[in-house]
mmCIF file of C-alpha atoms in Angstrom:
data_model
loop_
_atom_site.group_PDB
_atom_site.id
_atom_site.type_symbol
_atom_site.label_atom_id
_atom_site.label_comp_id
_atom_site.label_asym_id
_atom_site.label_seq_id
_atom_site.Cartn_x
_atom_site.Cartn_y
_atom_site.Cartn_z
ATOM 1 C CA UNK A 1 136.050 -47.757 -32.210
ATOM 2 C CA UNK A 2 132.114 -49.002 -30.989
ATOM 3 C CA UNK A 3 130.048 -51.128 -33.132
ATOM 4 C CA UNK A 4 126.948 -50.748 -31.362
ATOM 5 C CA UNK A 5 125.851 -48.661 -33.633
ATOM 6 C CA UNK A 6 122.034 -46.904 -32.523
ATOM 7 C CA UNK A 7 119.267 -48.921 -34.757
ATOM 8 C CA UNK A 8 117.358 -46.126 -36.481
ATOM 9 C CA UNK A 9 113.565 -45.650 -35.751
ATOM 10 C CA UNK A 10 112.949 -47.219 -39.383
ATOM 11 C CA UNK A 11 114.772 -50.491 -38.804
ATOM 12 C CA UNK A 12 113.629 -51.054 -35.698
ATOM 13 C CA UNK A 13 109.888 -50.606 -37.027
ATOM 14 C CA UNK A 14 110.729 -52.912 -39.667
ATOM 15 C CA UNK A 15 111.579 -55.260 -37.010
ATOM 16 C CA UNK A 16 108.880 -55.374 -35.837
ATOM 17 C CA UNK A 17 106.804 -55.635 -38.600
ATOM 18 C CA UNK A 18 109.107 -58.953 -39.419
ATOM 19 C CA UNK A 19 108.481 -60.034 -36.284
ATOM 20 C CA UNK A 20 104.348 -59.835 -36.684
ATOM 21 C CA UNK A 21 104.523 -61.287 -39.789
ATOM 22 C CA UNK A 22 106.327 -64.424 -38.725
ATOM 23 C CA UNK A 23 103.839 -64.297 -35.551
ATOM 24 C CA UNK A 24 101.656 -64.259 -37.817
ATOM 25 C CA UNK A 25 102.688 -67.062 -39.617
ATOM 26 C CA UNK A 26 103.511 -69.254 -36.423
ATOM 27 C CA UNK A 27 99.723 -69.196 -35.036
ATOM 28 C CA UNK A 28 98.488 -69.672 -38.411
ATOM 29 C CA UNK A 29 100.317 -72.379 -38.118
ATOM 30 C CA UNK A 30 99.218 -73.811 -34.789
ATOM 31 C CA UNK A 31 95.301 -73.753 -36.019
ATOM 32 C CA UNK A 32 96.448 -75.487 -38.559
ATOM 33 C CA UNK A 33 97.692 -77.764 -36.928
ATOM 34 C CA UNK A 34 94.962 -77.446 -34.395
ATOM 35 C CA UNK A 35 92.450 -78.208 -37.213
ATOM 36 C CA UNK A 36 94.654 -81.479 -38.798
ATOM 37 C CA UNK A 37 95.412 -83.247 -35.353
ATOM 38 C CA UNK A 38 97.374 -85.402 -37.717
ATOM 39 C CA UNK A 39 99.803 -82.906 -38.125
ATOM 40 C CA UNK A 40 100.452 -81.563 -35.206
ATOM 41 C CA UNK A 41 103.500 -83.184 -33.371
ATOM 42 C CA UNK A 42 104.661 -82.928 -37.011
ATOM 43 C CA UNK A 43 105.138 -78.940 -36.744
ATOM 44 C CA UNK A 44 106.039 -78.424 -33.185
ATOM 45 C CA UNK A 45 109.132 -78.025 -34.813
ATOM 46 C CA UNK A 46 108.575 -75.758 -37.259
ATOM 47 C CA UNK A 47 106.499 -73.531 -34.472
ATOM 48 C CA UNK A 48 109.153 -73.000 -32.254
ATOM 49 C CA UNK A 49 111.352 -72.441 -34.652
ATOM 50 C CA UNK A 50 109.640 -69.705 -36.189
ATOM 51 C CA UNK A 51 108.775 -67.957 -33.075
ATOM 52 C CA UNK A 52 112.599 -68.219 -32.153
ATOM 53 C CA UNK A 53 113.479 -66.921 -35.421
ATOM 54 C CA UNK A 54 111.031 -63.781 -34.206
ATOM 55 C CA UNK A 55 113.040 -63.283 -30.963
ATOM 56 C CA UNK A 56 116.386 -63.531 -32.926
ATOM 57 C CA UNK A 57 114.985 -60.575 -34.721
ATOM 58 C CA UNK A 58 113.429 -58.341 -31.892
ATOM 59 C CA UNK A 59 116.385 -58.502 -29.706
ATOM 60 C CA UNK A 60 114.551 -59.864 -26.528
ATOM 61 C CA UNK A 61 114.324 -62.670 -23.728
ATOM 62 C CA UNK A 62 110.933 -63.424 -23.726
ATOM 63 C CA UNK A 63 111.740 -67.098 -23.073
ATOM 64 C CA UNK A 64 110.135 -69.227 -19.794
ATOM 65 C CA UNK A 65 110.951 -73.296 -18.782
ATOM 66 C CA UNK A 66 108.272 -74.485 -16.258
ATOM 67 C CA UNK A 67 108.132 -77.637 -14.176
ATOM 68 C CA UNK A 68 104.952 -78.776 -12.383
ATOM 69 C CA UNK A 69 104.460 -81.016 -9.715
ATOM 70 C CA UNK A 70 101.036 -82.239 -8.060
ATOM 71 C CA UNK A 71 97.897 -84.991 -7.965
ATOM 72 C CA UNK A 72 95.651 -86.557 -10.552
ATOM 73 C CA UNK A 73 92.327 -87.255 -10.747
ATOM 74 C CA UNK A 74 91.995 -90.071 -13.176
ATOM 75 C CA UNK A 75 88.588 -89.823 -13.180
ATOM 76 C CA UNK A 76 88.522 -93.787 -15.048
ATOM 77 C CA UNK A 77 85.899 -96.374 -14.511
ATOM 78 C CA UNK A 78 86.469 -99.977 -15.250
ATOM 79 C CA UNK A 79 83.162 -100.681 -16.669
ATOM 80 C CA UNK A 80 84.439 -97.608 -19.767
ATOM 81 C CA UNK A 81 87.324 -99.192 -20.124
ATOM 82 C CA UNK A 82 86.602 -103.015 -20.546
ATOM 83 C CA UNK A 83 83.610 -105.407 -19.620
ATOM 84 C CA UNK A 84 83.917 -105.485 -16.500
ATOM 85 C CA UNK A 85 82.597 -104.623 -12.921
ATOM 86 C CA UNK A 86 82.049 -100.889 -11.343
ATOM 87 C CA UNK A 87 85.022 -99.716 -9.658
ATOM 88 C CA UNK A 88 87.116 -97.060 -10.025
ATOM 89 C CA UNK A 89 90.735 -96.577 -10.802
ATOM 90 C CA UNK A 90 92.779 -94.934 -8.082
ATOM 91 C CA UNK A 91 94.306 -90.943 -8.376
ATOM 92 C CA UNK A 92 97.770 -90.334 -9.192
ATOM 93 C CA UNK A 93 100.676 -88.164 -8.652
ATOM 94 C CA UNK A 94 101.759 -86.375 -12.195
ATOM 95 C CA UNK A 95 104.400 -84.275 -13.613
ATOM 96 C CA UNK A 96 104.886 -81.499 -16.246
ATOM 97 C CA UNK A 97 107.850 -79.651 -18.061
ATOM 98 C CA UNK A 98 106.593 -76.873 -21.007
ATOM 99 C CA UNK A 99 108.379 -74.315 -21.882
ATOM 100 C CA UNK A 100 107.274 -71.062 -23.514
ATOM 101 C CA UNK A 101 107.653 -67.790 -25.797
ATOM 102 C CA UNK A 102 106.041 -64.654 -24.475
ATOM 103 C CA UNK A 103 104.433 -62.794 -27.448
ATOM 104 C CA UNK A 104 103.564 -60.149 -24.951
ATOM 105 C CA UNK A 105 102.559 -60.118 -22.044
ATOM 106 C CA UNK A 106 99.533 -60.697 -21.653
ATOM 107 C CA UNK A 107 99.829 -63.898 -24.439
ATOM 108 C CA UNK A 108 101.822 -66.549 -24.350
ATOM 109 C CA UNK A 109 102.691 -69.828 -26.894
ATOM 110 C CA UNK A 110 103.795 -72.961 -24.929
ATOM 111 C CA UNK A 111 104.572 -76.701 -25.233
ATOM 112 C CA UNK A 112 105.247 -79.450 -22.839
ATOM 113 C CA UNK A 113 104.747 -82.996 -22.281
ATOM 114 C CA UNK A 114 103.076 -84.654 -19.219
ATOM 115 C CA UNK A 115 103.172 -87.371 -16.880
ATOM 116 C CA UNK A 116 100.417 -88.264 -15.402
ATOM 117 C CA UNK A 117 101.770 -90.998 -13.597
ATOM 118 C CA UNK A 118 100.084 -94.511 -12.809
ATOM 119 C CA UNK A 119 96.516 -95.776 -11.531
ATOM 120 C CA UNK A 120 95.296 -98.769 -10.705
ATOM 121 C CA UNK A 121 92.233 -100.456 -9.286
ATOM 122 C CA UNK A 122 91.061 -103.696 -8.040
ATOM 123 C CA UNK A 123 87.306 -105.765 -7.803
ATOM 124 C CA UNK A 124 87.331 -108.722 -5.393
ATOM 125 C CA UNK A 125 84.735 -111.221 -4.841
ATOM 126 C CA UNK A 126 84.385 -114.641 -2.827
ATOM 127 C CA UNK A 127 81.480 -116.951 -1.976
ATOM 128 C CA UNK A 128 81.244 -120.169 -0.373
ATOM 129 C CA UNK A 129 77.469 -119.690 -1.283
ATOM 130 C CA UNK A 130 78.065 -119.063 -4.990
ATOM 131 C CA UNK A 131 80.939 -121.396 -5.162
ATOM 132 C CA UNK A 132 83.037 -118.733 -7.635
ATOM 133 C CA UNK A 133 85.750 -116.233 -6.861
ATOM 134 C CA UNK A 134 86.906 -113.555 -8.754
ATOM 135 C CA UNK A 135 90.081 -111.119 -8.872
ATOM 136 C CA UNK A 136 90.420 -108.347 -10.814
ATOM 137 C CA UNK A 137 93.310 -105.256 -11.034
ATOM 138 C CA UNK A 138 93.177 -102.689 -14.125
ATOM 139 C CA UNK A 139 95.599 -100.147 -14.169
ATOM 140 C CA UNK A 140 96.327 -97.210 -16.159
ATOM 141 C CA UNK A 141 99.449 -94.435 -17.261
ATOM 142 C CA UNK A 142 98.497 -91.464 -19.256
ATOM 143 C CA UNK A 143 101.117 -89.271 -20.597
ATOM 144 C CA UNK A 144 100.352 -86.658 -22.926
ATOM 145 C CA UNK A 145 102.654 -83.764 -25.668
ATOM 146 C CA UNK A 146 100.615 -80.281 -25.595
ATOM 147 C CA UNK A 147 100.608 -77.066 -27.851
ATOM 148 C CA UNK A 148 98.711 -74.706 -26.759
ATOM 149 C CA UNK A 149 98.078 -70.799 -25.854
ATOM 150 C CA UNK A 150 98.702 -69.387 -22.267
ATOM 151 C CA UNK A 151 96.056 -65.728 -21.878
ATOM 152 C CA UNK A 152 96.611 -63.816 -18.769
ATOM 153 C CA UNK A 153 96.978 -60.542 -16.451
ATOM 154 C CA UNK A 154 99.645 -58.623 -17.237
ATOM 155 C CA UNK A 155 102.660 -60.926 -16.732
ATOM 156 C CA UNK A 156 105.187 -58.267 -15.420
ATOM 157 C CA UNK A 157 103.339 -57.751 -12.345
ATOM 158 C CA UNK A 158 103.688 -59.293 -8.877
ATOM 159 C CA UNK A 159 100.174 -61.375 -9.312
ATOM 160 C CA UNK A 160 98.836 -62.430 -12.226
ATOM 161 C CA UNK A 161 96.011 -65.173 -13.274
ATOM 162 C CA UNK A 162 95.088 -66.662 -16.055
ATOM 163 C CA UNK A 163 93.861 -69.488 -18.712
ATOM 164 C CA UNK A 164 95.563 -72.053 -20.510
ATOM 165 C CA UNK A 165 94.325 -74.068 -23.039
ATOM 166 C CA UNK A 166 94.995 -76.205 -26.581
ATOM 167 C CA UNK A 167 95.992 -79.497 -28.140
ATOM 168 C CA UNK A 168 97.559 -82.655 -27.026
ATOM 169 C CA UNK A 169 98.272 -85.868 -28.464
ATOM 170 C CA UNK A 170 97.716 -88.430 -25.346
ATOM 171 C CA UNK A 171 98.647 -91.713 -25.069
ATOM 172 C CA UNK A 172 97.504 -94.484 -22.014
ATOM 173 C CA UNK A 173 99.195 -97.795 -21.477
ATOM 174 C CA UNK A 174 96.505 -100.069 -19.699
ATOM 175 C CA UNK A 175 97.451 -103.538 -17.888
ATOM 176 C CA UNK A 176 94.689 -106.184 -16.835
ATOM 177 C CA UNK A 177 95.009 -109.119 -15.188
ATOM 178 C CA UNK A 178 91.709 -111.194 -14.157
ATOM 179 C CA UNK A 179 92.619 -114.497 -11.120
ATOM 180 C CA UNK A 180 89.239 -116.528 -10.828
ATOM 181 C CA UNK A 181 88.754 -119.681 -8.381
ATOM 182 C CA UNK A 182 85.737 -122.169 -9.444
ATOM 183 C CA UNK A 183 84.986 -125.122 -7.248
ATOM 184 C CA UNK A 184 83.520 -128.104 -10.228
ATOM 185 C CA UNK A 185 80.505 -129.256 -7.723
ATOM 186 C CA UNK A 186 78.924 -127.101 -5.659
ATOM 187 C CA UNK A 187 79.094 -127.632 -1.993
ATOM 188 C CA UNK A 188 76.450 -130.085 0.053
ATOM 189 C CA UNK A 189 76.137 -127.388 2.763
ATOM 190 C CA UNK A 190 75.690 -123.973 2.441
ATOM 191 C CA UNK A 191 78.710 -122.294 3.456
ATOM 192 C CA UNK A 192 80.931 -125.003 2.891
ATOM 193 C CA UNK A 193 83.412 -125.133 -0.116
ATOM 194 C CA UNK A 194 82.739 -127.435 -2.990
ATOM 195 C CA UNK A 195 83.940 -130.855 -3.607
ATOM 196 C CA UNK A 196 85.952 -131.872 -6.895
ATOM 197 C CA UNK A 197 88.546 -128.794 -7.410
ATOM 198 C CA UNK A 198 88.868 -126.455 -7.343
ATOM 199 C CA UNK A 199 89.690 -124.823 -10.441
ATOM 200 C CA UNK A 200 92.303 -122.281 -11.118
ATOM 201 C CA UNK A 201 92.302 -119.676 -14.218
ATOM 202 C CA UNK A 202 93.597 -116.150 -15.134
ATOM 203 C CA UNK A 203 93.663 -113.623 -17.552
ATOM 204 C CA UNK A 204 96.057 -110.767 -18.585
ATOM 205 C CA UNK A 205 96.431 -108.375 -21.257
ATOM 206 C CA UNK A 206 98.167 -105.221 -22.329
ATOM 207 C CA UNK A 207 96.776 -102.777 -24.755
ATOM 208 C CA UNK A 208 97.046 -98.480 -25.844
ATOM 209 C CA UNK A 209 95.221 -96.079 -27.283
ATOM 210 C CA UNK A 210 96.600 -92.623 -28.895
ATOM 211 C CA UNK A 211 95.110 -89.621 -30.178
ATOM 212 C CA UNK A 212 94.341 -85.837 -29.892
ATOM 213 C CA UNK A 213 91.901 -83.617 -28.474
ATOM 214 C CA UNK A 214 91.614 -80.331 -26.241
ATOM 215 C CA UNK A 215 93.215 -79.212 -22.913
ATOM 216 C CA UNK A 216 92.134 -76.570 -21.025
ATOM 217 C CA UNK A 217 93.040 -74.811 -17.839
ATOM 218 C CA UNK A 218 93.245 -71.868 -15.281
ATOM 219 C CA UNK A 219 96.316 -70.751 -12.964
ATOM 220 C CA UNK A 220 97.627 -68.160 -10.404
ATOM 221 C CA UNK A 221 100.849 -67.066 -9.554
ATOM 222 C CA UNK A 222 102.990 -64.635 -8.367
ATOM 223 C CA UNK A 223 106.185 -63.157 -10.082
ATOM 224 C CA UNK A 224 109.249 -62.657 -8.132
ATOM 225 C CA UNK A 225 112.731 -61.692 -10.458
ATOM 226 C CA UNK A 226 112.874 -63.681 -12.941
ATOM 227 C CA UNK A 227 111.273 -66.849 -11.246
ATOM 228 C CA UNK A 228 107.115 -67.067 -10.475
ATOM 229 C CA UNK A 229 105.094 -69.804 -8.124
ATOM 230 C CA UNK A 230 102.324 -70.879 -9.356
ATOM 231 C CA UNK A 231 98.729 -72.395 -8.703
ATOM 232 C CA UNK A 232 97.359 -74.730 -11.930
ATOM 233 C CA UNK A 233 94.505 -76.911 -12.722
ATOM 234 C CA UNK A 234 94.139 -78.496 -16.328
ATOM 235 C CA UNK A 235 91.787 -80.503 -17.914
ATOM 236 C CA UNK A 236 92.648 -83.502 -20.107
ATOM 237 C CA UNK A 237 90.060 -84.997 -22.792
ATOM 238 C CA UNK A 238 91.874 -88.027 -22.866
ATOM 239 C CA UNK A 239 90.072 -91.700 -24.230
ATOM 240 C CA UNK A 240 86.763 -90.635 -23.755
ATOM 241 C CA UNK A 241 87.855 -89.673 -19.877
ATOM 242 C CA UNK A 242 88.647 -86.754 -18.595
ATOM 243 C CA UNK A 243 91.230 -87.051 -15.869
ATOM 244 C CA UNK A 244 92.659 -83.481 -13.944
ATOM 245 C CA UNK A 245 95.906 -82.182 -12.507
ATOM 246 C CA UNK A 246 95.763 -79.598 -10.539
ATOM 247 C CA UNK A 247 99.778 -78.338 -9.389
ATOM 248 C CA UNK A 248 102.457 -76.324 -7.518
ATOM 249 C CA UNK A 249 104.735 -74.864 -10.834
ATOM 250 C CA UNK A 250 107.860 -72.897 -10.246
ATOM 251 C CA UNK A 251 108.679 -71.074 -13.794
ATOM 252 C CA UNK A 252 111.438 -69.307 -14.961
ATOM 253 C CA UNK A 253 112.049 -66.175 -17.371
ATOM 254 C CA UNK A 254 114.838 -65.379 -19.529
#
């Protein structure tokens, strides 16, 4: 006996209406999370559960996974982080992993995790004329959790382009160390070291900042069967800075 009975037109329409209702509820929850950032992390699981339910009802396979790797423009100045000298932190390499659900060929909901790597900067000043030597080191590590929408051209075609935007929870860890060398008395001859010293002292500290803010970006890709390769550029708002992530991404649709 064949148990795979055909679905009636009425049942099919009912499934579509139910799926649409659930998706509208999920999008409404997303908007609420954006409006009240403190609830974003709490609602992530429920949000994906809603779309998983709608996907099961429609018996469609619209999920995708994506991993990205690339370079990060940290855009961090030491003077903006601590009361210090003017020097920039180095750029770094980062990666991200995300999972998404395609609502249709042009719109998708996606969430993920990004690690923008570790960047560092150093300032050094030394002069026997001023009788003082300074060495400072500052480093940062940025991690993000994202939830947003992807709007694109037809993802069923070989080539596509799109925009990505959403809300993120960022977490930044800072580490600072300063080493100072000072002579107790000035040199008697210009260019010669001072006397009565030297006296060395240092200071170090660690701290972290976190918060919620927006991100946005662009992407262009090429589809081949269930796989896709894309180039992405994403800009994040993090602790009054705007680091950007340029990456090559590999996606699998299932």
